[in-house]
PDB file of C-alpha atoms in Angstrom:
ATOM      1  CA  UNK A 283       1.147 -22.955 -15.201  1.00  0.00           C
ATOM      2  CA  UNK A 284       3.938 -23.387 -17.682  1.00  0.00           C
ATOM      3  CA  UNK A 285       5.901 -26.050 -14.324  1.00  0.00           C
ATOM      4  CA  UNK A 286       1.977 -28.147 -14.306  1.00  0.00           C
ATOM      5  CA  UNK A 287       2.058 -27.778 -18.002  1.00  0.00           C
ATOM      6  CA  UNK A 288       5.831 -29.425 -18.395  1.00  0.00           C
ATOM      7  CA  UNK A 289       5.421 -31.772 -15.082  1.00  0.00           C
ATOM      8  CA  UNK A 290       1.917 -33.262 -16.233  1.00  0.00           C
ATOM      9  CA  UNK A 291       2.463 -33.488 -19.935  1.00  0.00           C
ATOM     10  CA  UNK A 292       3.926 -36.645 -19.998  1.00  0.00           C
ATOM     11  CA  UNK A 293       1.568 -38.042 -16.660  1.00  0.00           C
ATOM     12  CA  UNK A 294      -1.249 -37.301 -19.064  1.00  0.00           C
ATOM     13  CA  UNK A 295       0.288 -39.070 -22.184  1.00  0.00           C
ATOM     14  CA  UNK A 296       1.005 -41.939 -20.031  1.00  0.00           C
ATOM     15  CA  UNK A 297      -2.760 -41.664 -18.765  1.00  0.00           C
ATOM     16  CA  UNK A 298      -4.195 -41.884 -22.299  1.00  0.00           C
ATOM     17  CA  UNK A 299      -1.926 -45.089 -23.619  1.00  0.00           C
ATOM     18  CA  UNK A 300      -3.243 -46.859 -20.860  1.00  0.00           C
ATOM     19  CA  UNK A 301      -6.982 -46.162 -21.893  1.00  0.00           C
ATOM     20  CA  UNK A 302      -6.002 -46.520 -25.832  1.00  0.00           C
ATOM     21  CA  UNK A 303      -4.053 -49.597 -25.276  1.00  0.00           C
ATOM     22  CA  UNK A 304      -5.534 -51.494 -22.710  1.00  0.00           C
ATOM     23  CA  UNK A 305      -6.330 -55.091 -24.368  1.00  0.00           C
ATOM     24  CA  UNK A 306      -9.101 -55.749 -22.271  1.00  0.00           C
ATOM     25  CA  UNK A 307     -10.958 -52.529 -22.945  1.00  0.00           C
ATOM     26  CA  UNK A 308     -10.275 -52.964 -26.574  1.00  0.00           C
ATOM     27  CA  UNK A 309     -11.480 -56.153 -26.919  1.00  0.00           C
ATOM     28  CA  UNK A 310     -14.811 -55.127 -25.418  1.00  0.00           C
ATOM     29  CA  UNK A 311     -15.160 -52.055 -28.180  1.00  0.00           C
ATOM     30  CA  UNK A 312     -13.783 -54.601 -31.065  1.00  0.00           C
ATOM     31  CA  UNK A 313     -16.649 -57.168 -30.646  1.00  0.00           C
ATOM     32  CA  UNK A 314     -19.109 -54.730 -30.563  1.00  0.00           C
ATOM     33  CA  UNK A 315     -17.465 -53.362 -34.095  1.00  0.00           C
ATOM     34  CA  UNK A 316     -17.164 -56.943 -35.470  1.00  0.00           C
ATOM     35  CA  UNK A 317     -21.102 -57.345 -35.099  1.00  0.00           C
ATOM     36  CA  UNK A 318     -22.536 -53.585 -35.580  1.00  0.00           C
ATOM     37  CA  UNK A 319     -24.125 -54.683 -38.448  1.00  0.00           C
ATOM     38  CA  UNK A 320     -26.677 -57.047 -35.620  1.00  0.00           C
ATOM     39  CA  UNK A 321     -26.974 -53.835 -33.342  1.00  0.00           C
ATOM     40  CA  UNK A 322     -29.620 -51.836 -34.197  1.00  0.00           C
ATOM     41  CA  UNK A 323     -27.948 -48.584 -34.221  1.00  0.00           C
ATOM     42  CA  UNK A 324     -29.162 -45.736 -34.556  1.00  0.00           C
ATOM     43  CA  UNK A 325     -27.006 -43.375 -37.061  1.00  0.00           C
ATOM     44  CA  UNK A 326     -25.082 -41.684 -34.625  1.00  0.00           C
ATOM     45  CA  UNK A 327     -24.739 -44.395 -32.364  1.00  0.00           C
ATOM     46  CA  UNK A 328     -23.297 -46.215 -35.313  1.00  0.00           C
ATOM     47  CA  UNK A 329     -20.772 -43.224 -35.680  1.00  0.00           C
ATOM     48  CA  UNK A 330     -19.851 -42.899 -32.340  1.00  0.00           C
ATOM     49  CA  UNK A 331     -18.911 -46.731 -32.238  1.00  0.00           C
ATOM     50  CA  UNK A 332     -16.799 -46.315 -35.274  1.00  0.00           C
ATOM     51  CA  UNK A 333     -14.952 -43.497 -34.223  1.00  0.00           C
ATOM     52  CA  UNK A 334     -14.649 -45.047 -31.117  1.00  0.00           C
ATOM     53  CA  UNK A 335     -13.282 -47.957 -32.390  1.00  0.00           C
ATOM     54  CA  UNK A 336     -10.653 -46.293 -35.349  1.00  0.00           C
ATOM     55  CA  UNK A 337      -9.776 -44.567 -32.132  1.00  0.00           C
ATOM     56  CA  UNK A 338      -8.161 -47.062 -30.461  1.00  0.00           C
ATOM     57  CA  UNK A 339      -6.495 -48.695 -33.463  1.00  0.00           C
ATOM     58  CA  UNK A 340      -4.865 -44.941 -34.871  1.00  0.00           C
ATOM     59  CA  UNK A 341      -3.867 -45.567 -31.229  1.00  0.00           C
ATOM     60  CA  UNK A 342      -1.932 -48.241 -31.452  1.00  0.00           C
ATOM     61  CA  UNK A 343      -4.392 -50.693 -29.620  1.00  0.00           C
ATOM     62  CA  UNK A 344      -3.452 -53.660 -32.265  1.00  0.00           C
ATOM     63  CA  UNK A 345       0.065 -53.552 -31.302  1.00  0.00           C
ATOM     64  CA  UNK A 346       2.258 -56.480 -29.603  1.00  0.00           C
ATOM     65  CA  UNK A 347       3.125 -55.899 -25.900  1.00  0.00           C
ATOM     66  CA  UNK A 348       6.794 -54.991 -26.786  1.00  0.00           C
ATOM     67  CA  UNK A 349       5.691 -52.514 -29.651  1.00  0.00           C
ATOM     68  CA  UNK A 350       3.159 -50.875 -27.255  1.00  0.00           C
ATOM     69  CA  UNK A 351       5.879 -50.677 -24.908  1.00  0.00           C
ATOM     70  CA  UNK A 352       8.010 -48.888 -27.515  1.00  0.00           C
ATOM     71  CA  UNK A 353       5.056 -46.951 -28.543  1.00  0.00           C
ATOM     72  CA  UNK A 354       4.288 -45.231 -24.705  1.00  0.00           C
ATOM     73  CA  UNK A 355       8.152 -44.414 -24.515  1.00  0.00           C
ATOM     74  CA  UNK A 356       7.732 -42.468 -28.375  1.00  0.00           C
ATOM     75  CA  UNK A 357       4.353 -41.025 -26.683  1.00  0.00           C
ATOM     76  CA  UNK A 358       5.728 -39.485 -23.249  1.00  0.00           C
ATOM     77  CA  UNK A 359       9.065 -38.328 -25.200  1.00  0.00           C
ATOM     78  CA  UNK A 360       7.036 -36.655 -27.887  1.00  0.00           C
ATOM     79  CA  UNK A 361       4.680 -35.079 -25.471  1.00  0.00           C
ATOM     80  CA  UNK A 362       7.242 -33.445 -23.164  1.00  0.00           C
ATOM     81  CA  UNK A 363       9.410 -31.881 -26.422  1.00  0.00           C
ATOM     82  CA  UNK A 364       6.068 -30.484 -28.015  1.00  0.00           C
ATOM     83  CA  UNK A 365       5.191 -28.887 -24.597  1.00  0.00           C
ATOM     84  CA  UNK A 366       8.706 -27.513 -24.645  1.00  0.00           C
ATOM     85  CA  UNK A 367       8.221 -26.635 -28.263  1.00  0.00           C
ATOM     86  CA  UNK A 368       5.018 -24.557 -27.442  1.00  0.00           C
ATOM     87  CA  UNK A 369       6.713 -23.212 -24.817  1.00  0.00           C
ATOM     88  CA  UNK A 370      10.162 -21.658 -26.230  1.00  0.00           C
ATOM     89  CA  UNK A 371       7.722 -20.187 -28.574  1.00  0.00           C
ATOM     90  CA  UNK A 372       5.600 -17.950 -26.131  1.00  0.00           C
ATOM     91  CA  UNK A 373       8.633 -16.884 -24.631  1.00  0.00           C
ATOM     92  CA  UNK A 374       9.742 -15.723 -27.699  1.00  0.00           C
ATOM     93  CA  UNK A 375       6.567 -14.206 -28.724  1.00  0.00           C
ATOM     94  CA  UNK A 376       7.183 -12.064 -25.583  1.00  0.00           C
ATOM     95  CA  UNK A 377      10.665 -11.506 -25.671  1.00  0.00           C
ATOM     96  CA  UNK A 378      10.624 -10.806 -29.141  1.00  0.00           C
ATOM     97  CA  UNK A 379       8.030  -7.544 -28.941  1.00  0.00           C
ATOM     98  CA  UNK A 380       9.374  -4.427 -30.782  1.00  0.00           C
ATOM     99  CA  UNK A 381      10.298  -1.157 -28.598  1.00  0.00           C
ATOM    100  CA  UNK A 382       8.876   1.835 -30.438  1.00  0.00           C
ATOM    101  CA  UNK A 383      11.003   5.220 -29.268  1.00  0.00           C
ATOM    102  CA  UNK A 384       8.803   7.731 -31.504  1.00  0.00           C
ATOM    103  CA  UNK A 385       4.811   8.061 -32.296  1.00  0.00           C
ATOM    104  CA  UNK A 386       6.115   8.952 -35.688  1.00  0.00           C
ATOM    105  CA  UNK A 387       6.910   5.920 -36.132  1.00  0.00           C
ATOM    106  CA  UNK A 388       3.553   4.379 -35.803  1.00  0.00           C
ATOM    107  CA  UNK A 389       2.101   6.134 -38.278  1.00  0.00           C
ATOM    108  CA  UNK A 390      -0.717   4.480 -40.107  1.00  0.00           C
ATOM    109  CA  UNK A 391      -2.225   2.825 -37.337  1.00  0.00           C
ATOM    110  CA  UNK A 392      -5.834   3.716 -35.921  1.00  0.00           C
ATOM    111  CA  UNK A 393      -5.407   5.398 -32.421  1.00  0.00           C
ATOM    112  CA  UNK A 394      -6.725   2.786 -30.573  1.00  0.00           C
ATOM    113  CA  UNK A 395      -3.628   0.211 -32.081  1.00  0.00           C
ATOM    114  CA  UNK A 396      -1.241   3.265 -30.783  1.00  0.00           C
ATOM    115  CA  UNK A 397      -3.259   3.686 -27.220  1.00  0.00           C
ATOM    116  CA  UNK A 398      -2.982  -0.226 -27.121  1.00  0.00           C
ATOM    117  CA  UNK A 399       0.841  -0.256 -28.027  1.00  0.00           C
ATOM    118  CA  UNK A 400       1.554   1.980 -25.248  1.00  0.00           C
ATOM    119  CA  UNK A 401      -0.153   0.028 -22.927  1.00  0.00           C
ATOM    120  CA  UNK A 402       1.466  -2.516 -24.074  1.00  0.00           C
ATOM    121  CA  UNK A 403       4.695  -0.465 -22.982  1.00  0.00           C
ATOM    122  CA  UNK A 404       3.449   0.770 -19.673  1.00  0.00           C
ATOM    123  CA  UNK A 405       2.850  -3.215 -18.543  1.00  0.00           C
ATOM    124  CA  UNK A 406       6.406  -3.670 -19.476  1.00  0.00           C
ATOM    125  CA  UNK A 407       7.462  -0.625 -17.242  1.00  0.00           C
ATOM    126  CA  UNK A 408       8.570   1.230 -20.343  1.00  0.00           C
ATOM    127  CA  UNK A 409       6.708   4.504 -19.699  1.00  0.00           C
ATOM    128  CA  UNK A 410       6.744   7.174 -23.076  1.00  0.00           C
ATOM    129  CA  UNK A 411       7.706   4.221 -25.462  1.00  0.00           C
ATOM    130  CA  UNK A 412       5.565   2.140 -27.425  1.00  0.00           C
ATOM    131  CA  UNK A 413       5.273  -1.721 -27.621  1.00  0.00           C
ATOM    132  CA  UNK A 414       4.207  -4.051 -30.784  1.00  0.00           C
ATOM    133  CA  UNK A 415       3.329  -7.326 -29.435  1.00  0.00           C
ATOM    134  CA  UNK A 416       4.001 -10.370 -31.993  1.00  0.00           C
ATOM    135  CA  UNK A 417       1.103 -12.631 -32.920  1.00  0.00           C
ATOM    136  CA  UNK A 418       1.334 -16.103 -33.613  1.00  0.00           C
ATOM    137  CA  UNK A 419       1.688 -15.962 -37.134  1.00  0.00           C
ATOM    138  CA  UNK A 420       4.743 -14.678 -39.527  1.00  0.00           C
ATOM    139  CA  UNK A 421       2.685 -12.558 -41.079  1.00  0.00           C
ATOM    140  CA  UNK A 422       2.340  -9.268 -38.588  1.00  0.00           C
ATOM    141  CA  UNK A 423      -1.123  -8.132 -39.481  1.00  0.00           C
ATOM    142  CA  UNK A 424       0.285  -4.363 -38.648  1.00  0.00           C
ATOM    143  CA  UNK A 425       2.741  -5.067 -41.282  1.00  0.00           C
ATOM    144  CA  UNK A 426      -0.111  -3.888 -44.073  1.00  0.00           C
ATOM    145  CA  UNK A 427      -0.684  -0.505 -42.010  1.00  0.00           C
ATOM    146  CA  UNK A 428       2.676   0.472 -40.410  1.00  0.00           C
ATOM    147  CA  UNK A 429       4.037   3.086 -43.257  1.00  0.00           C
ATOM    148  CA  UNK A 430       7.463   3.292 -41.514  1.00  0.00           C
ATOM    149  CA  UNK A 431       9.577   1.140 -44.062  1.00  0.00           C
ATOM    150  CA  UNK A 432      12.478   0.305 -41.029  1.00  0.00           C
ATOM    151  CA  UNK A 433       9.733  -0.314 -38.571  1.00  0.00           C
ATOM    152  CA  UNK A 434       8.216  -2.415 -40.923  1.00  0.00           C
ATOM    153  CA  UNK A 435      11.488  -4.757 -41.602  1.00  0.00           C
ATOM    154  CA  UNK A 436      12.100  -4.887 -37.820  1.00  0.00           C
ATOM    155  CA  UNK A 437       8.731  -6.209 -37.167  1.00  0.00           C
ATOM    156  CA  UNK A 438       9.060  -8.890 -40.146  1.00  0.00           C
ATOM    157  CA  UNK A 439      12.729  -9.641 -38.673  1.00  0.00           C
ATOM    158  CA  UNK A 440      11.627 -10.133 -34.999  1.00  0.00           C
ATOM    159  CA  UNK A 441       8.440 -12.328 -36.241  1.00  0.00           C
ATOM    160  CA  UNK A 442      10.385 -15.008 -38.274  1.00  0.00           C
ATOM    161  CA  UNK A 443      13.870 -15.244 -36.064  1.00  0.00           C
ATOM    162  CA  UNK A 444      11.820 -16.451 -33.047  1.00  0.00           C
ATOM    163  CA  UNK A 445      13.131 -19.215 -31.342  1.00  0.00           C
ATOM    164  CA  UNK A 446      15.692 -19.862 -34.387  1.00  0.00           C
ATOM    165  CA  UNK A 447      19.374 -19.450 -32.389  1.00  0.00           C
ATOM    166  CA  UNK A 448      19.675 -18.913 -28.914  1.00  0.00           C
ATOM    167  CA  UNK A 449      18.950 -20.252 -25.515  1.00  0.00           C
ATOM    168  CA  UNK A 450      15.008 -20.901 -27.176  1.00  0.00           C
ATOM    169  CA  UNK A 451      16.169 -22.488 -30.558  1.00  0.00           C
ATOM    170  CA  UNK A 452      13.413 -24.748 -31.735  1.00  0.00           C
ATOM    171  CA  UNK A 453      15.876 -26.575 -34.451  1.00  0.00           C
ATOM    172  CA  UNK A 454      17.043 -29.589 -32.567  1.00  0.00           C
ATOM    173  CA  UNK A 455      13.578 -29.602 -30.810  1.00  0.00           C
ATOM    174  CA  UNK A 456      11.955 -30.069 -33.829  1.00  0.00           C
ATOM    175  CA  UNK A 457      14.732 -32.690 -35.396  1.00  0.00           C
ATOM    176  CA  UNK A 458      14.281 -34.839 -32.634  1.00  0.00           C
ATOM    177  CA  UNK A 459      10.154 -34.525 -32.741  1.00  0.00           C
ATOM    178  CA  UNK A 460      10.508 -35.304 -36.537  1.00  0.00           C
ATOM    179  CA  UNK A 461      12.331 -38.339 -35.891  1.00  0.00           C
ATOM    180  CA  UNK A 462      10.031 -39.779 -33.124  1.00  0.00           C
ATOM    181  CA  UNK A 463       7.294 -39.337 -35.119  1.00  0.00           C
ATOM    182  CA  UNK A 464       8.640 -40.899 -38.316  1.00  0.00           C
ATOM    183  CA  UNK A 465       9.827 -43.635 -35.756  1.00  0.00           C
ATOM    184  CA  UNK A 466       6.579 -43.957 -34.143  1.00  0.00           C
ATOM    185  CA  UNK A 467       4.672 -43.927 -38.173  1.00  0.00           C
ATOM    186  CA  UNK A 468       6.462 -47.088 -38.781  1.00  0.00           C
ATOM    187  CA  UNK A 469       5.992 -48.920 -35.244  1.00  0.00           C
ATOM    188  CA  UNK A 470       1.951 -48.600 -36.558  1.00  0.00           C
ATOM    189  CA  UNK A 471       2.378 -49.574 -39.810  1.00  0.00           C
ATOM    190  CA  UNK A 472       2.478 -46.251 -42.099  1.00  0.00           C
ATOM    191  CA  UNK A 473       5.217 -45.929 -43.885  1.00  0.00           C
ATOM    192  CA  UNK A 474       5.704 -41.547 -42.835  1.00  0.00           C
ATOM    193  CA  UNK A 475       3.965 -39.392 -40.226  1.00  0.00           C
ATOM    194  CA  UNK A 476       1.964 -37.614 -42.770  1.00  0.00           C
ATOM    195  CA  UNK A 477       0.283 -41.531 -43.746  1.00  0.00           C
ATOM    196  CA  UNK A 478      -0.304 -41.794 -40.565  1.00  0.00           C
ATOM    197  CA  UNK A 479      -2.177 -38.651 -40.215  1.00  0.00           C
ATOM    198  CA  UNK A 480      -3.723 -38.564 -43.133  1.00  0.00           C
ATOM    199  CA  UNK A 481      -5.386 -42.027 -42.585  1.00  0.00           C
ATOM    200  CA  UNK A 482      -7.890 -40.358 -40.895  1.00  0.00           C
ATOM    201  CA  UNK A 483      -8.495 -37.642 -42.623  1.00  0.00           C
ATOM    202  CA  UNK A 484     -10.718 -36.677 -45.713  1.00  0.00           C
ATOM    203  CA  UNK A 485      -7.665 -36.905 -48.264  1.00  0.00           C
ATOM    204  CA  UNK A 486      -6.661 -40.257 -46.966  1.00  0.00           C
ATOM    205  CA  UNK A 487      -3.055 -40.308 -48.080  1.00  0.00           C
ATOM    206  CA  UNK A 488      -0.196 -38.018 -49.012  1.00  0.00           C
ATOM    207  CA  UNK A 489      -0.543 -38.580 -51.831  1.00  0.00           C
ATOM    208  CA  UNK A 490      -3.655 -36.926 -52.424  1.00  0.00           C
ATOM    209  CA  UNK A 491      -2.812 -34.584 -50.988  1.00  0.00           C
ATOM    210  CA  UNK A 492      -0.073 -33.306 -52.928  1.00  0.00           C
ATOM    211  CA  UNK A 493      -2.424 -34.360 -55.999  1.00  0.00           C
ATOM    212  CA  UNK A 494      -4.364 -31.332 -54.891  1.00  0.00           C
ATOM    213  CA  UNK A 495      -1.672 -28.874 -54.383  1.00  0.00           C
ATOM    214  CA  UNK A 496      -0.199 -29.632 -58.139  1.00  0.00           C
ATOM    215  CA  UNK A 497      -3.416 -28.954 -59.296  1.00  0.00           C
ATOM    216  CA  UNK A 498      -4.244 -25.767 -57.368  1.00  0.00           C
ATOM    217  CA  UNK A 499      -0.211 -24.738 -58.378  1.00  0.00           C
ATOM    218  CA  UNK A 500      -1.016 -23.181 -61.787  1.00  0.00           C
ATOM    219  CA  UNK A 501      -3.980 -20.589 -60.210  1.00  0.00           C
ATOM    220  CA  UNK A 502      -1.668 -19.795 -57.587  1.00  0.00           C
ATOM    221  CA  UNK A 503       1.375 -18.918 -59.671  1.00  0.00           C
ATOM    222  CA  UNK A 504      -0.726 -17.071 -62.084  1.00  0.00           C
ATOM    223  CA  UNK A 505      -1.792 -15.503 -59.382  1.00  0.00           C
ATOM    224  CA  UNK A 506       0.955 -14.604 -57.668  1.00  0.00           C
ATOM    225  CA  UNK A 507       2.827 -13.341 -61.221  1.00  0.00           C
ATOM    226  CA  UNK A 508      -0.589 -11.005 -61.412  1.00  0.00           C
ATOM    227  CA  UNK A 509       0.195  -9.489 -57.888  1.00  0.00           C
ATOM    228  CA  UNK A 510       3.824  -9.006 -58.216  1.00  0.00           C
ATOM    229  CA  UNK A 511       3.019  -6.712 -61.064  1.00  0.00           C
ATOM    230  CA  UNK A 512       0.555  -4.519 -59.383  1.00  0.00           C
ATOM    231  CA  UNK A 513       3.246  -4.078 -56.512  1.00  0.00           C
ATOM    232  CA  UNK A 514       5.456  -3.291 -59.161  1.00  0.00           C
ATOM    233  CA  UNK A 515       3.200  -0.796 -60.721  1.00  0.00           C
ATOM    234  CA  UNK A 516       2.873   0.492 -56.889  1.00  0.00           C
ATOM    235  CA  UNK A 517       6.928   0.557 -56.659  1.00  0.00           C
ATOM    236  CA  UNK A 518       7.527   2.326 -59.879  1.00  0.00           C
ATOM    237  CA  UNK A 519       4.887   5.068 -59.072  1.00  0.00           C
TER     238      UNK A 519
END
């Protein structure tokens, strides 16, 4: 699946730009925009011609020939590294799974998390050991139960070196995507990525965004201050 996944990834971008930036089909969906006011259109007809419409212009569908050229190279480029992005990752998810030698050391989970961790083991041909899967976050959710203080580190250590270093490193993966879509923000006329997402979104531009997080900042630090002491009180004790 992961071969389909890597081979078609970039068929299927191509497929889309040629829907999203074919002039003729365009044109048709921008003259019925220009007079939806004459339509008769029901509210979610309305909507769906709208959307429609922003659609093909997020798209690119405004473009010049030679920029929609440029744009489909950005595209198919951008869609084979994020496939390959998505894929280092589960690899490393896998690869990066903690061996457990001891049932001591689990202590703190229910016995259905230490049943499943040996199962976990046994489909890994690891028979008497125990196996904690990662989950796609950094946060290990087993990190708040697991009362093993080493276990706990190597979890935490395993979950946020994945793919950094290696033969999956990410980091020149992600450069590269940065670039391309910085490069491709411009080509359609926003000045970052984040515009360029963001134009379409509720907050509308960055920098509403980080409007909001200033104001939320205060709470959260107070909040955060408040917690470090109770861990504090819990680390004294």
């Amino acid at each position: 699946r992961q071969a389909l996944d890597t081979e078609l990834a970039p068929k299927l971008s191509a497929h889309n730009d040629e829907i999203s930036l074919n002039a003729a089909l365009f044109a048709r969906v921008d003259a019925l925009y220009a007079k939806r006011d004459q339509l008769g259109l029901d509210p979610e007809s309305r909507q769906v011609l709208e959307r429609r419409y922003l659609g093909f212009v997020f798209a690119g569908a405004r473009l010049k020939d030679a920029d929609k050229e440029q744009l489909k190279k950005y595209n198919e480029e951008l869609s084979t590294l994020t496939t390959q992005f998505r894929q280092n990752v589960l690899k490393s998810t896998k690869d990066n799974a903690l061996v457990v030698d001891s049932a001591a050391e689990l202590d703190g989970l229910s016995a259905d998390q230490v049943s499943a961790a040996a199962e976990a083991a046994k489909t890994r041909k690891l028979e008497g050991k125990w196996v904690l899967t990662l989950q796609n976050t950094t946060t290990q959710p087993l990190l708040a139960q697991l009362k093993d203080r080493a276990l706990r580190q190597r979890l935490y250590q395993a979950s946020i070196s994945r793919n950094n270093g290696g033969a999956l490193d990410n980091t020149a993966l992600i450069a590269r995507i940065v670039k391309l879509r910085a490069q491709r923000a411009v080509l359609l006329g926003y000045p970052n990525h984040a515009a360029r997402v963001l134009a379409d979104e509720g907050a509308g531009t960055p920098a509403a965004v980080n409007k909001m997080l200033s104001d939320l900042a205060p709470a959260a630090i107070a909040n955060t201050k408040a917690e470090a002491a109770e861990l504090q009180q819990l680390i004294d004790a």
